[in-house]
Short mmCIF file of C-alpha atoms and ligand atoms in Angstrom, two decimals:
data_model
loop_
_atom_site.label_atom_id
_atom_site.label_comp_id
_atom_site.label_asym_id
_atom_site.label_seq_id
_atom_site.Cartn_x
_atom_site.Cartn_y
_atom_site.Cartn_z
CA UNK A 1 -16.82 -28.19 -4.51
CA UNK A 2 -14.75 -26.82 -1.65
CA UNK A 3 -14.39 -23.09 -1.05
CA UNK A 4 -10.78 -22.76 -2.23
CA UNK A 5 -11.62 -24.44 -5.55
CA UNK A 6 -14.66 -22.22 -5.90
CA UNK A 7 -12.49 -19.11 -5.46
CA UNK A 8 -10.02 -20.38 -8.08
CA UNK A 9 -12.81 -21.10 -10.56
CA UNK A 10 -15.11 -18.16 -10.00
CA UNK A 11 -12.78 -15.48 -8.56
CA UNK A 12 -15.44 -14.49 -6.06
CA UNK A 13 -17.01 -15.70 -2.84
CA UNK A 14 -19.60 -14.51 -0.35
CA UNK A 15 -18.66 -12.90 2.96
CA UNK A 16 -19.35 -16.08 4.92
CA UNK A 17 -17.29 -18.13 2.48
CA UNK A 18 -14.36 -15.72 2.78
CA UNK A 19 -14.62 -15.83 6.57
CA UNK A 20 -14.55 -19.61 6.54
CA UNK A 21 -11.69 -19.80 4.03
CA UNK A 22 -9.39 -17.39 5.86
CA UNK A 23 -10.15 -18.92 9.26
CA UNK A 24 -8.17 -21.88 7.96
CA UNK A 25 -5.04 -19.88 7.15
CA UNK A 26 -2.91 -22.08 9.40
CA UNK A 27 -3.67 -25.11 7.24
CA UNK A 28 -0.34 -25.39 5.39
CA UNK A 29 -1.66 -27.49 2.50
CA UNK A 30 -4.44 -25.02 1.88
CA UNK A 31 -2.04 -22.05 2.03
CA UNK A 32 0.29 -23.81 -0.41
CA UNK A 33 -2.54 -24.63 -2.79
CA UNK A 34 -3.73 -21.02 -2.87
CA UNK A 35 -0.18 -19.64 -3.17
CA UNK A 36 0.58 -21.91 -6.13
CA UNK A 37 -2.65 -20.89 -7.86
CA UNK A 38 -1.93 -17.23 -7.13
CA UNK A 39 1.57 -17.45 -8.63
CA UNK A 40 0.26 -19.34 -11.65
CA UNK A 41 -2.31 -16.58 -12.25
CA UNK A 42 0.15 -13.71 -11.81
CA UNK A 43 2.59 -15.41 -14.20
CA UNK A 44 -0.08 -15.71 -16.88
CA UNK A 45 -0.59 -11.94 -16.74
CA UNK A 46 2.71 -10.43 -15.60
CA UNK A 47 5.23 -13.22 -16.21
CA UNK A 48 8.02 -13.21 -13.67
CA UNK A 49 8.27 -9.39 -13.59
CA UNK A 50 8.34 -7.56 -10.29
CA UNK A 51 7.63 -3.84 -10.56
CA UNK A 52 9.57 -1.41 -8.41
CA UNK A 53 7.96 1.80 -7.17
CA UNK A 54 10.36 4.39 -5.80
CA UNK A 55 8.79 5.57 -2.56
CA UNK A 56 9.41 9.16 -1.49
CA UNK A 57 8.15 9.84 2.02
CA UNK A 58 8.06 13.59 1.66
CA UNK A 59 6.46 14.74 4.92
CA UNK A 60 5.65 13.21 8.29
CA UNK A 61 3.56 16.16 9.40
CA UNK A 62 -0.07 15.07 9.73
CA UNK A 63 -3.31 16.64 10.88
CA UNK A 64 -4.86 13.24 11.52
CA UNK A 65 -4.71 11.15 14.64
CA UNK A 66 -5.12 7.55 13.47
CA UNK A 67 -4.64 5.54 16.65
CA UNK A 68 -2.22 3.01 15.15
CA UNK A 69 0.13 5.39 13.39
CA UNK A 70 3.47 6.63 14.72
CA UNK A 71 3.22 9.97 12.91
CA UNK A 72 -0.26 10.78 14.26
CA UNK A 73 -0.52 14.41 15.23
CA UNK A 74 -0.71 13.75 18.97
CA UNK A 75 2.66 11.99 19.10
CA UNK A 76 4.90 14.73 20.55
CA UNK A 77 7.99 12.53 20.21
CA UNK A 78 7.86 12.31 16.43
CA UNK A 79 10.60 14.50 14.97
CA UNK A 80 8.81 16.25 12.17
CA UNK A 81 10.22 16.99 8.71
CA UNK A 82 9.05 18.10 5.32
CA UNK A 83 11.03 17.87 2.08
CA UNK A 84 11.31 20.87 -0.21
CA UNK A 85 10.40 20.64 -3.86
CA UNK A 86 14.10 20.60 -4.66
CA UNK A 87 14.73 17.71 -2.28
CA UNK A 88 11.82 15.74 -3.75
CA UNK A 89 13.18 16.29 -7.25
CA UNK A 90 16.59 15.15 -6.20
CA UNK A 91 15.07 11.89 -4.89
CA UNK A 92 13.42 11.47 -8.30
CA UNK A 93 16.73 12.09 -10.07
CA UNK A 94 18.46 9.40 -8.06
CA UNK A 95 15.52 7.06 -8.63
CA UNK A 96 15.41 7.71 -12.35
CA UNK A 97 19.11 6.93 -12.70
CA UNK A 98 18.54 3.67 -10.84
CA UNK A 99 15.87 2.75 -13.37
CA UNK A 100 12.68 3.51 -11.48
CA UNK A 101 9.81 4.53 -13.75
CA UNK A 102 7.19 5.00 -11.05
CA UNK A 103 7.50 7.44 -8.18
CA UNK A 104 5.20 7.33 -5.20
CA UNK A 105 4.85 10.51 -3.17
CA UNK A 106 3.57 9.50 0.24
CA UNK A 107 3.08 11.59 3.32
CA UNK A 108 0.97 12.63 6.23
CA UNK A 109 -1.94 15.01 5.65
CA UNK A 110 0.23 18.11 5.78
CA UNK A 111 -1.62 21.40 5.20
CA UNK A 112 1.54 23.00 3.79
CA UNK A 113 0.96 20.99 0.62
CA UNK A 114 -1.94 22.95 -0.73
CA UNK A 115 -3.39 21.94 -4.09
CA UNK A 116 -1.29 24.61 -5.71
CA UNK A 117 2.00 23.48 -4.18
CA UNK A 118 1.38 19.80 -4.70
CA UNK A 119 0.09 20.25 -8.25
CA UNK A 120 3.23 22.23 -9.04
CA UNK A 121 5.42 19.38 -7.77
CA UNK A 122 3.38 16.82 -9.72
CA UNK A 123 3.58 18.89 -12.90
CA UNK A 124 7.33 19.39 -12.56
CA UNK A 125 7.99 15.68 -12.03
CA UNK A 126 5.77 14.70 -14.96
CA UNK A 127 7.46 17.27 -17.23
CA UNK A 128 10.94 16.17 -16.26
CA UNK A 129 10.19 12.46 -16.53
CA UNK A 130 7.44 12.05 -19.11
CA UNK A 131 8.11 8.33 -19.28
CA UNK A 132 7.35 7.84 -15.58
CA UNK A 133 4.12 7.18 -13.73
CA UNK A 134 3.40 9.25 -10.64
CA UNK A 135 1.45 7.87 -7.71
CA UNK A 136 0.15 9.98 -4.84
CA UNK A 137 -0.58 8.73 -1.35
CA UNK A 138 -1.48 11.77 0.65
CA UNK A 139 -4.75 10.83 2.27
CA UNK A 140 -8.24 12.28 2.07
CA UNK A 141 -8.77 15.41 -0.03
CA UNK A 142 -11.73 16.98 -1.80
CA UNK A 143 -12.97 15.95 -5.23
CA UNK A 144 -11.74 19.30 -6.54
CA UNK A 145 -8.29 18.71 -5.11
CA UNK A 146 -8.06 15.23 -6.60
CA UNK A 147 -9.22 16.74 -9.91
CA UNK A 148 -6.48 19.38 -9.92
CA UNK A 149 -3.81 16.84 -9.05
CA UNK A 150 -5.02 14.52 -11.77
CA UNK A 151 -4.94 17.39 -14.27
CA UNK A 152 -1.40 18.18 -13.13
CA UNK A 153 -0.47 14.67 -14.23
CA UNK A 154 -0.86 12.25 -11.30
CA UNK A 155 -1.65 8.77 -12.66
CA UNK A 156 -2.36 6.68 -9.60
CA UNK A 157 -3.49 7.13 -6.01
CA UNK A 158 -3.04 4.88 -3.00
CA UNK A 159 -5.61 5.27 -0.27
CA UNK A 160 -6.03 2.18 1.86
CA UNK A 161 -9.58 1.93 3.11
CA UNK A 162 -8.01 0.53 6.35
CA UNK A 163 -11.08 -1.57 7.24
CA UNK A 164 -14.43 -1.99 5.53
CA UNK A 165 -16.25 -2.44 8.83
CA UNK A 166 -17.63 0.89 10.09
CA UNK A 167 -17.52 -0.08 13.77
CA UNK A 168 -13.94 -1.33 13.43
CA UNK A 169 -13.04 1.88 11.59
CA UNK A 170 -14.36 3.92 14.52
CA UNK A 171 -12.18 2.02 16.95
CA UNK A 172 -9.04 2.75 14.93
CA UNK A 173 -9.68 6.43 14.20
CA UNK A 174 -10.75 9.57 16.05
CA UNK A 175 -14.38 10.64 15.68
CA UNK A 176 -13.58 13.32 13.06
CA UNK A 177 -12.70 10.57 10.59
CA UNK A 178 -15.22 8.28 8.96
CA UNK A 179 -15.24 5.22 6.77
CA UNK A 180 -17.91 6.92 4.69
CA UNK A 181 -15.60 9.77 3.74
CA UNK A 182 -12.70 7.43 3.01
CA UNK A 183 -14.90 5.35 0.69
CA UNK A 184 -16.19 8.51 -1.00
CA UNK A 185 -12.58 9.52 -1.66
CA UNK A 186 -11.92 6.16 -3.30
CA UNK A 187 -14.98 6.56 -5.50
CA UNK A 188 -13.91 10.11 -6.42
CA UNK A 189 -10.46 8.90 -7.41
CA UNK A 190 -12.02 6.24 -9.59
CA UNK A 191 -14.38 8.78 -11.24
CA UNK A 192 -11.40 11.00 -12.06
CA UNK A 193 -9.59 8.22 -13.86
CA UNK A 194 -6.84 7.45 -11.41
CA UNK A 195 -5.60 3.90 -11.10
CA UNK A 196 -6.79 3.45 -7.54
CA UNK A 197 -5.33 1.49 -4.66
CA UNK A 198 -7.26 0.34 -1.59
CA UNK A 199 -6.09 -1.92 1.21
CA UNK A 200 -5.84 -2.61 4.91
CA UNK A 201 -3.61 -3.74 7.74
CA UNK A 202 -3.69 -7.38 8.77
CA UNK A 203 -4.10 -7.92 12.49
CA UNK A 204 -4.97 -4.37 13.48
CA UNK A 205 -6.46 -4.15 16.99
CA UNK A 206 -10.10 -5.37 17.24
CA UNK A 207 -9.96 -6.93 13.76
CA UNK A 208 -11.88 -10.21 13.42
CA UNK A 209 -12.11 -12.74 10.60
CA UNK A 210 -15.48 -11.20 9.79
CA UNK A 211 -13.85 -7.77 9.39
CA UNK A 212 -11.34 -9.29 6.96
CA UNK A 213 -14.15 -11.00 5.07
CA UNK A 214 -15.80 -7.58 4.71
CA UNK A 215 -12.51 -6.18 3.41
CA UNK A 216 -12.34 -8.91 0.79
CA UNK A 217 -15.94 -8.38 -0.30
CA UNK A 218 -15.28 -4.65 -0.58
CA UNK A 219 -12.22 -5.28 -2.80
CA UNK A 220 -14.24 -7.70 -4.90
CA UNK A 221 -16.90 -5.05 -5.48
CA UNK A 222 -14.61 -2.06 -5.93
CA UNK A 223 -12.10 -3.87 -8.18
CA UNK A 224 -9.13 -1.60 -7.43
CA UNK A 225 -6.12 -1.65 -9.75
CA UNK A 226 -3.81 -1.83 -6.71
CA UNK A 227 -4.18 -3.35 -3.25
CA UNK A 228 -1.83 -2.59 -0.37
CA UNK A 229 -1.91 -4.95 2.58
CA UNK A 230 0.64 -5.46 5.30
CA UNK A 231 0.71 -6.64 8.89
CA UNK A 232 -0.11 -4.17 11.63
CA UNK A 233 3.02 -3.44 13.68
CA UNK A 234 2.72 -1.58 16.98
CA UNK A 235 4.44 1.77 17.43
CA UNK A 236 5.82 2.50 20.91
CA UNK A 237 4.33 6.01 21.12
CA UNK A 238 0.74 5.06 20.34
CA UNK A 239 -1.95 3.62 22.57
CA UNK A 240 -1.64 0.38 20.62
CA UNK A 241 2.00 0.04 21.73
CA UNK A 242 1.29 -3.16 23.64
CA UNK A 243 -0.91 -4.77 20.99
CA UNK A 244 0.48 -7.81 19.18
CA UNK A 245 1.67 -7.43 15.59
CA UNK A 246 -0.35 -9.00 12.77
CA UNK A 247 0.44 -12.48 11.50
CA UNK A 248 2.88 -12.95 8.62
CA UNK A 249 1.18 -16.23 7.66
CA UNK A 250 -2.26 -14.63 7.52
CA UNK A 251 -0.88 -11.74 5.45
CA UNK A 252 0.63 -14.18 2.95
CA UNK A 253 -2.60 -16.18 2.83
CA UNK A 254 -4.57 -12.99 2.12
CA UNK A 255 -2.13 -11.97 -0.63
CA UNK A 256 -2.92 -15.26 -2.37
CA UNK A 257 -6.67 -14.85 -1.92
CA UNK A 258 -6.51 -11.30 -3.29
CA UNK A 259 -4.43 -12.35 -6.30
CA UNK A 260 -6.93 -15.08 -7.15
CA UNK A 261 -9.88 -12.73 -6.64
CA UNK A 262 -8.33 -9.90 -8.69
CA UNK A 263 -5.99 -11.63 -11.19
CA UNK A 264 -4.68 -8.37 -12.73
CA UNK A 265 -4.12 -6.48 -9.51
CA UNK A 266 -0.84 -4.71 -8.74
CA UNK A 267 -0.03 -6.15 -5.34
CA UNK A 268 3.00 -5.12 -3.31
CA UNK A 269 4.90 -7.22 -0.81
CA UNK A 270 5.14 -4.39 1.70
CA UNK A 271 7.96 -3.09 3.86
CA UNK A 272 5.86 -4.01 6.92
CA UNK A 273 5.89 -7.64 5.76
CA UNK A 274 9.68 -7.42 5.31
CA UNK A 275 9.95 -5.88 8.78
CA UNK A 276 8.22 -8.77 10.55
CA UNK A 277 10.02 -11.49 8.64
CA UNK A 278 13.55 -11.32 7.20
CA UNK A 279 12.34 -12.85 3.93
CA UNK A 280 8.81 -11.49 4.12
CA UNK A 281 8.94 -9.77 0.75
CA UNK A 282 10.34 -12.85 -1.00
CA UNK A 283 7.60 -14.93 0.58
CA UNK A 284 5.12 -12.28 -0.58
CA UNK A 285 6.18 -12.92 -4.18
CA UNK A 286 5.70 -16.65 -3.67
CA UNK A 287 2.19 -15.91 -2.40
CA UNK A 288 1.15 -13.85 -5.45
CA UNK A 289 2.53 -10.32 -5.00
CA UNK A 290 4.16 -8.56 -7.98
CA UNK A 291 5.30 -5.15 -6.70
CA UNK A 292 7.93 -3.85 -4.28
CA UNK A 293 8.28 -0.30 -3.03
CA UNK A 294 11.91 0.48 -2.28
CA UNK A 295 12.61 3.63 -0.34
CA UNK A 296 13.95 6.69 -2.19
CA UNK A 297 13.59 9.10 0.72
CA UNK A 298 16.76 10.84 1.93
CA UNK A 299 18.48 8.47 4.38
CA UNK A 300 18.47 11.15 7.11
CA UNK A 301 14.65 11.26 7.07
CA UNK A 302 13.82 7.58 6.77
CA UNK A 303 13.80 6.86 10.48
CA UNK A 304 11.57 9.87 11.05
CA UNK A 305 8.87 8.45 8.78
CA UNK A 306 8.15 5.92 11.46
CA UNK A 307 4.62 4.58 11.12
CA UNK A 308 5.56 1.51 13.19
CA UNK A 309 8.57 0.21 15.12
CA UNK A 310 11.70 -1.36 13.62
CA UNK A 311 11.01 -0.38 10.02
CA UNK A 312 13.64 -1.91 7.73
CA UNK A 313 15.79 -0.27 5.02
CA UNK A 314 16.25 3.00 6.91
CA UNK A 315 20.05 2.95 6.68
CA UNK A 316 20.90 2.09 3.07
CA UNK A 317 21.37 4.41 0.14
CA UNK A 318 18.79 4.07 -2.63
CA UNK A 319 21.25 2.26 -4.90
CA UNK A 320 21.95 -0.38 -2.26
CA UNK A 321 18.21 -0.91 -1.73
CA UNK A 322 17.74 -1.47 -5.39
CA UNK A 323 20.55 -4.01 -5.65
CA UNK A 324 19.41 -5.78 -2.52
CA UNK A 325 15.84 -6.08 -3.74
CA UNK A 326 16.88 -7.24 -7.20
CA UNK A 327 18.88 -10.06 -5.56
CA UNK A 328 16.06 -10.92 -3.20
CA UNK A 329 13.58 -11.19 -6.07
CA UNK A 330 16.00 -13.27 -8.11
CA UNK A 331 16.46 -15.67 -5.19
CA UNK A 332 12.81 -16.70 -5.56
CA UNK A 333 12.76 -16.78 -9.35
CA UNK A 334 11.46 -13.29 -10.16
CA UNK A 335 12.99 -10.35 -12.01
CA UNK A 336 12.95 -6.77 -10.82
CA UNK A 337 12.16 -4.77 -13.96
CA UNK A 338 12.57 -1.20 -15.19
CA UNK A 339 9.12 -0.42 -16.40
CA UNK A 340 6.19 1.80 -15.46
CA UNK A 341 4.39 -1.40 -14.62
CA UNK A 342 0.90 -0.27 -15.53
CA UNK A 343 -2.21 -2.26 -14.75
CA UNK A 344 -2.86 -4.79 -17.50
CA UNK A 345 -6.56 -5.13 -18.12
N1 SAH B 401 -1.58 9.74 4.96
C1 SAH B 401 -1.66 8.76 3.91
C2 SAH B 401 -0.56 7.73 4.00
C3 SAH B 401 -0.69 6.87 5.21
S1 SAH B 401 0.68 5.85 5.59
C4 SAH B 401 -3.04 8.15 3.92
O1 SAH B 401 -3.84 8.51 4.78
O2 SAH B 401 -3.33 7.33 3.09
C5 SAH B 401 0.35 4.43 4.62
C6 SAH B 401 -0.27 3.24 5.32
O3 SAH B 401 0.55 2.78 6.39
C7 SAH B 401 -1.59 3.49 6.00
O4 SAH B 401 -2.63 3.51 5.06
C8 SAH B 401 -1.69 2.34 7.00
O5 SAH B 401 -2.46 1.26 6.49
C9 SAH B 401 -0.23 1.92 7.18
N2 SAH B 401 0.17 2.01 8.60
C10 SAH B 401 0.04 3.06 9.43
N3 SAH B 401 0.42 2.72 10.68
C11 SAH B 401 0.79 1.42 10.64
C12 SAH B 401 1.24 0.48 11.62
N4 SAH B 401 1.38 0.82 12.91
N5 SAH B 401 1.52 -0.79 11.21
C13 SAH B 401 1.39 -1.14 9.92
N6 SAH B 401 0.95 -0.31 8.96
C14 SAH B 401 0.65 0.96 9.31
#
């Protein structure tokens, strides 16, 4: 039995099998076979529904210095901003009226948002919109902090592991950060009952097929409810400015592999994928994705939340984004739905 068939039948492979499978991502017949299986599987579980998560990028102030990221603390050219509670709530209001039933609060690791302040925001949103799910994506915090935020009502947490290879992790991050701590955070989130999201960039500097195979084995073991993957895109003010962007084809191939490995996973076609290819998000759906994350941040701040160059959708109002995405999903046979879009186990 070949490796692709084995993945389809058993939903798991060894690290060497993953490395061999993904090394063949340029084989168009293989990519098509996996994409068709991935779509078949997602349709069995989620039908043709695409879940929308209203993304609120509420601060670009960050104490970390991840080498790839445009809002790293040592980028003096980043124009910093932070939304007030009132501004965040007004983003939610607009989003709610547009039909969003999940809000994602994402930001840099900004010390202003103490547990108390953030828990207050979480509690207020959950009280105002009891029918909505709230996702946090605010980086590494203590177990106690995650516990307080969960108690305040947060349902889900996105924390990409970035790479499962410790040596690779060290080359992408300053020495104060460690893969060990990131993984501990993911385990803590799981213990506390969050729906947890892991993930990684495709084509980050120094990444090899073996690194990606380790990422896949990690996802297979951890079984996250959500997986965020998107191509690496260089940012002009980082030391990776001259590095090539990740491959769209490899990202799509990996989306299919991840869907087959984790049939129930909530899997976004990311903005980074849409940035590198004009129909990247549509192609993501055709590869097995079932989530999109339209931007709800105030238009005046969207360009400032610049993790990488040429980010799309920084000029449109939230309503336009919604309409545009609904049409894009429809063009490939999927339906953007108004629904919390919880994990179906
Ligand atoms: N501070 C939060 C949110 C980080 S931003 C946290 O630590 O989780 C969300 C994701 O954007 C990151 O996890 C990273 O995978 C991705 N990202 C950062 N810089 C990028 C770049 N240059 N290209 C593509 N994706 C990038």
